[in-house]
Amino acid sequence: IETMGTRPTAPIVSIGACLFDPRCQNSFEYLSKYSFVCLVDLDDATKHSPSGIESGTVKWWLGQSDAAIKRLVTGEMLNLKDALTQLWQFATDRGSKTPEAVRQLPVPKMIWAKSPDFDCKIIEHACRSAGVMYPFQYFNQRCVRTAVDLAFPDGEESRPSFTTGVHHDARDDAVNQAMMIQACYSALGLSGAKSSGVVLHTDAPLTRL
């Protein structure tokens, strides 16, 4: 997710997700076919956010690339309830409303986030506020950062880099993080068997610490 704050009640401005099998090795282009993104109307998102827009996060966004900022304001804007409903359908439903490519896939077993303590808490609060069922069980939540530390314990220089697309675009970063999890499984010798997962994205700037 991309937000206008760092608290569990922060306004959500975009949601990106990617269905993937962590035991496979896929390209950015392949996984993009099984990805999801929606933009949330900021006025409506703020109505559901007791903490409101945080100035530190706005200042951080002003320092990001033009491409990343443009992605937040270009395209159809949904109200928060409709956006979360679409996420629920993407993650749990295989009915006629889901894209055909997604409809053929199994329902994901896990939710990967960077990290669940940020993404999942904010989404869960938003779901409660908007009256939408939260699509993920707490015991199925997994942390991208933990997986990376386990697979590549020697630090940044030992880790692969996945930076295709626009950095801080919710969909592109979700796909890149899915590829990172696949690289982690490969490094840990876990590739090969069939499984499935869903990854959400956030990058917390320094102002969010």
Coordinates of C-alpha atoms in Angstrom, one line a residue:
I1 CA 0.0 0.0 0.0
E2 CA 0.9 3.6 -0.3
T3 CA -0.4 5.9 2.4
M4 CA -0.4 9.5 3.7
G5 CA 0.7 8.5 7.1
T6 CA 2.4 5.8 9.2
R7 CA -0.1 5.1 11.9
P8 CA -2.5 2.1 11.8
T9 CA -5.2 4.5 10.9
A10 CA -3.3 6.2 8.1
P11 CA -5.2 7.1 4.9
I12 CA -4.6 4.7 2.1
V13 CA -4.0 6.2 -1.4
S14 CA -3.2 3.1 -3.4
I15 CA -3.2 -0.7 -3.0
G16 CA -1.1 -3.1 -5.0
A17 CA -1.0 -6.9 -4.8
C18 CA 0.5 -9.8 -6.8
L19 CA -0.6 -13.5 -6.8
F20 CA 2.5 -15.7 -7.0
D21 CA 4.0 -19.0 -6.2
P22 CA 7.1 -18.5 -3.9
R23 CA 8.6 -21.8 -5.0
C24 CA 8.8 -20.6 -8.7
Q25 CA 11.1 -18.2 -10.5
N26 CA 9.1 -15.7 -12.5
S27 CA 9.8 -12.5 -14.5
F28 CA 8.3 -9.1 -13.8
E29 CA 6.3 -9.3 -17.0
Y30 CA 4.8 -12.7 -16.1
L31 CA 3.8 -11.8 -12.5
S32 CA 2.4 -8.4 -13.7
K33 CA -0.4 -10.5 -15.4
Y34 CA -1.5 -11.7 -12.0
S35 CA -1.2 -8.3 -10.2
F36 CA -3.8 -5.8 -8.9
V37 CA -3.8 -2.1 -8.3
C38 CA -6.4 0.5 -7.4
L39 CA -6.2 4.2 -6.4
V40 CA -8.2 5.5 -3.5
D41 CA -9.8 8.9 -3.5
L42 CA -7.9 10.8 -0.9
D43 CA -10.9 12.8 0.4
D44 CA -12.8 9.5 1.1
A45 CA -9.7 7.8 2.6
T46 CA -9.2 10.7 5.0
K47 CA -12.8 10.4 6.2
H48 CA -11.9 6.9 7.4
S49 CA -8.7 8.0 9.0
P50 CA -8.8 9.4 12.6
S51 CA -5.1 10.3 12.4
G52 CA -5.5 12.1 9.0
I53 CA -2.7 13.1 6.6
E54 CA 0.7 13.4 8.3
S55 CA 2.9 16.3 7.2
G56 CA 6.1 14.2 7.4
T57 CA 4.7 11.7 4.9
V58 CA 3.6 14.5 2.5
K59 CA 7.1 16.0 2.7
W60 CA 8.6 12.6 1.9
W61 CA 6.3 12.2 -1.1
L62 CA 7.4 15.5 -2.4
G63 CA 10.9 14.1 -2.5
Q64 CA 10.0 11.1 -4.6
S65 CA 10.2 10.8 -8.4
D66 CA 7.7 12.5 -10.7
A67 CA 6.7 9.1 -12.0
A68 CA 5.8 7.8 -8.6
I69 CA 3.8 10.9 -7.7
K70 CA 2.0 10.8 -11.1
R71 CA 1.0 7.1 -10.4
L72 CA -0.9 8.3 -7.3
V73 CA -3.1 10.7 -9.2
T74 CA -3.5 9.2 -12.7
G75 CA -6.4 6.9 -13.3
E76 CA -9.8 6.0 -11.8
M77 CA -10.1 6.9 -8.1
L78 CA -12.3 4.6 -6.0
N79 CA -13.8 5.2 -2.6
L80 CA -12.2 3.2 0.1
K81 CA -15.0 0.7 0.4
D82 CA -14.9 -0.2 -3.3
A83 CA -11.1 -0.4 -3.3
L84 CA -11.0 -2.8 -0.4
T85 CA -13.9 -4.8 -1.9
Q86 CA -11.8 -5.2 -5.0
L87 CA -8.8 -6.3 -3.0
W88 CA -11.0 -8.9 -1.2
Q89 CA -12.3 -10.2 -4.5
F90 CA -8.7 -10.4 -5.9
A91 CA -7.4 -12.2 -2.8
T92 CA -10.2 -14.6 -2.0
D93 CA -12.8 -14.8 -4.8
R94 CA -12.6 -16.7 -8.0
G95 CA -16.0 -15.6 -9.3
S96 CA -16.9 -13.8 -12.5
K97 CA -15.8 -10.4 -11.3
T98 CA -12.1 -11.4 -11.1
P99 CA -9.9 -11.2 -14.2
E100 CA -9.8 -14.5 -16.2
A101 CA -6.0 -15.0 -15.6
V102 CA -6.6 -14.7 -11.8
R103 CA -9.7 -16.8 -11.9
Q104 CA -7.6 -19.8 -12.9
L105 CA -5.4 -19.6 -9.9
P106 CA -5.9 -21.2 -6.5
V107 CA -6.9 -18.9 -3.5
P108 CA -3.6 -17.8 -1.9
K109 CA -2.5 -19.5 1.3
M110 CA -0.4 -16.6 2.7
I111 CA -0.1 -12.8 2.7
W112 CA 3.4 -11.4 2.3
A113 CA 4.0 -7.8 3.3
K114 CA 6.9 -5.5 4.0
S115 CA 6.0 -5.6 6.8
P116 CA 2.6 -7.0 8.1
D117 CA 2.9 -4.7 11.1
F118 CA 2.4 -1.8 8.7
D119 CA 0.4 -2.9 5.7
C120 CA -1.9 -5.5 7.3
K121 CA -2.7 -3.3 10.3
I122 CA -3.6 -0.3 8.1
I123 CA -5.7 -2.4 5.8
E124 CA -7.4 -4.2 8.7
H125 CA -8.4 -0.8 10.2
A126 CA -9.6 0.5 6.9
C127 CA -11.7 -2.6 6.4
R128 CA -13.3 -2.2 9.8
S129 CA -14.0 1.4 9.1
A130 CA -15.4 0.9 5.6
G131 CA -17.5 -2.2 6.6
V132 CA -15.5 -4.7 4.4
M133 CA -14.4 -8.1 5.4
Y134 CA -10.6 -8.2 6.1
P135 CA -9.4 -10.9 3.6
F136 CA -6.4 -12.2 5.6
Q137 CA -6.0 -14.4 8.7
Y138 CA -3.4 -13.2 11.2
F139 CA -1.7 -16.6 11.2
N140 CA -1.2 -16.5 7.4
Q141 CA 0.8 -13.2 7.5
R142 CA 4.4 -13.4 6.5
C143 CA 7.2 -10.7 6.5
V144 CA 9.3 -10.0 3.4
R145 CA 12.1 -8.4 5.5
T146 CA 12.4 -11.5 7.7
A147 CA 12.6 -13.8 4.7
V148 CA 15.3 -11.6 3.1
D149 CA 17.4 -11.6 6.3
L150 CA 17.2 -15.4 6.6
A151 CA 18.1 -16.0 2.9
F152 CA 20.7 -13.3 2.6
P153 CA 22.2 -12.8 6.0
D154 CA 25.4 -11.0 4.8
G155 CA 23.6 -7.7 4.1
E156 CA 22.6 -5.6 1.2
E157 CA 25.6 -6.5 -1.0
S158 CA 24.7 -10.2 -0.9
R159 CA 21.1 -9.7 -2.0
P160 CA 19.6 -9.6 -5.5
S161 CA 18.0 -6.3 -6.6
F162 CA 14.5 -6.2 -8.1
T163 CA 13.7 -2.6 -9.2
T164 CA 11.7 -3.0 -12.4
G165 CA 9.0 -0.5 -13.0
V166 CA 8.3 2.6 -10.9
H167 CA 9.7 2.7 -7.3
H168 CA 6.9 3.5 -4.8
D169 CA 4.2 2.4 -7.2
A170 CA 2.1 -0.1 -5.2
R171 CA 1.7 -2.6 -8.0
D172 CA 5.3 -2.5 -9.3
D173 CA 6.7 -2.8 -5.8
A174 CA 4.4 -5.7 -5.0
V175 CA 5.6 -7.6 -8.1
N176 CA 9.3 -6.8 -7.3
Q177 CA 8.8 -8.1 -3.7
A178 CA 7.1 -11.3 -5.0
M179 CA 10.3 -11.9 -7.1
M180 CA 12.4 -11.2 -4.0
I181 CA 10.5 -13.9 -2.0
Q182 CA 11.0 -16.3 -4.9
A183 CA 14.7 -15.5 -4.7
C184 CA 14.7 -16.1 -1.0
Y185 CA 13.0 -19.5 -1.4
S186 CA 15.6 -20.4 -4.1
A187 CA 18.5 -19.4 -1.8
L188 CA 17.1 -21.4 1.0
G189 CA 16.7 -24.5 -1.2
L190 CA 12.9 -24.4 -1.1
S191 CA 12.1 -24.0 -4.8
G192 CA 10.3 -26.6 -6.8
A193 CA 7.1 -27.7 -5.0
K194 CA 3.8 -26.0 -5.8
S195 CA 2.4 -23.4 -3.4
S196 CA 0.7 -20.0 -3.7
G197 CA 0.8 -16.6 -2.0
V198 CA -0.1 -13.0 -2.3
V199 CA 2.2 -10.0 -1.6
L200 CA 1.3 -6.5 -0.7
H201 CA 3.7 -3.6 -0.8
T202 CA 4.8 -0.7 1.3
D203 CA 8.1 1.2 1.7
A204 CA 8.3 3.1 4.9
P205 CA 10.4 6.3 4.5
L206 CA 12.6 7.7 7.2
T207 CA 9.8 9.9 8.4
R208 CA 7.8 6.8 9.2
L209 CA 10.2 5.4 11.7

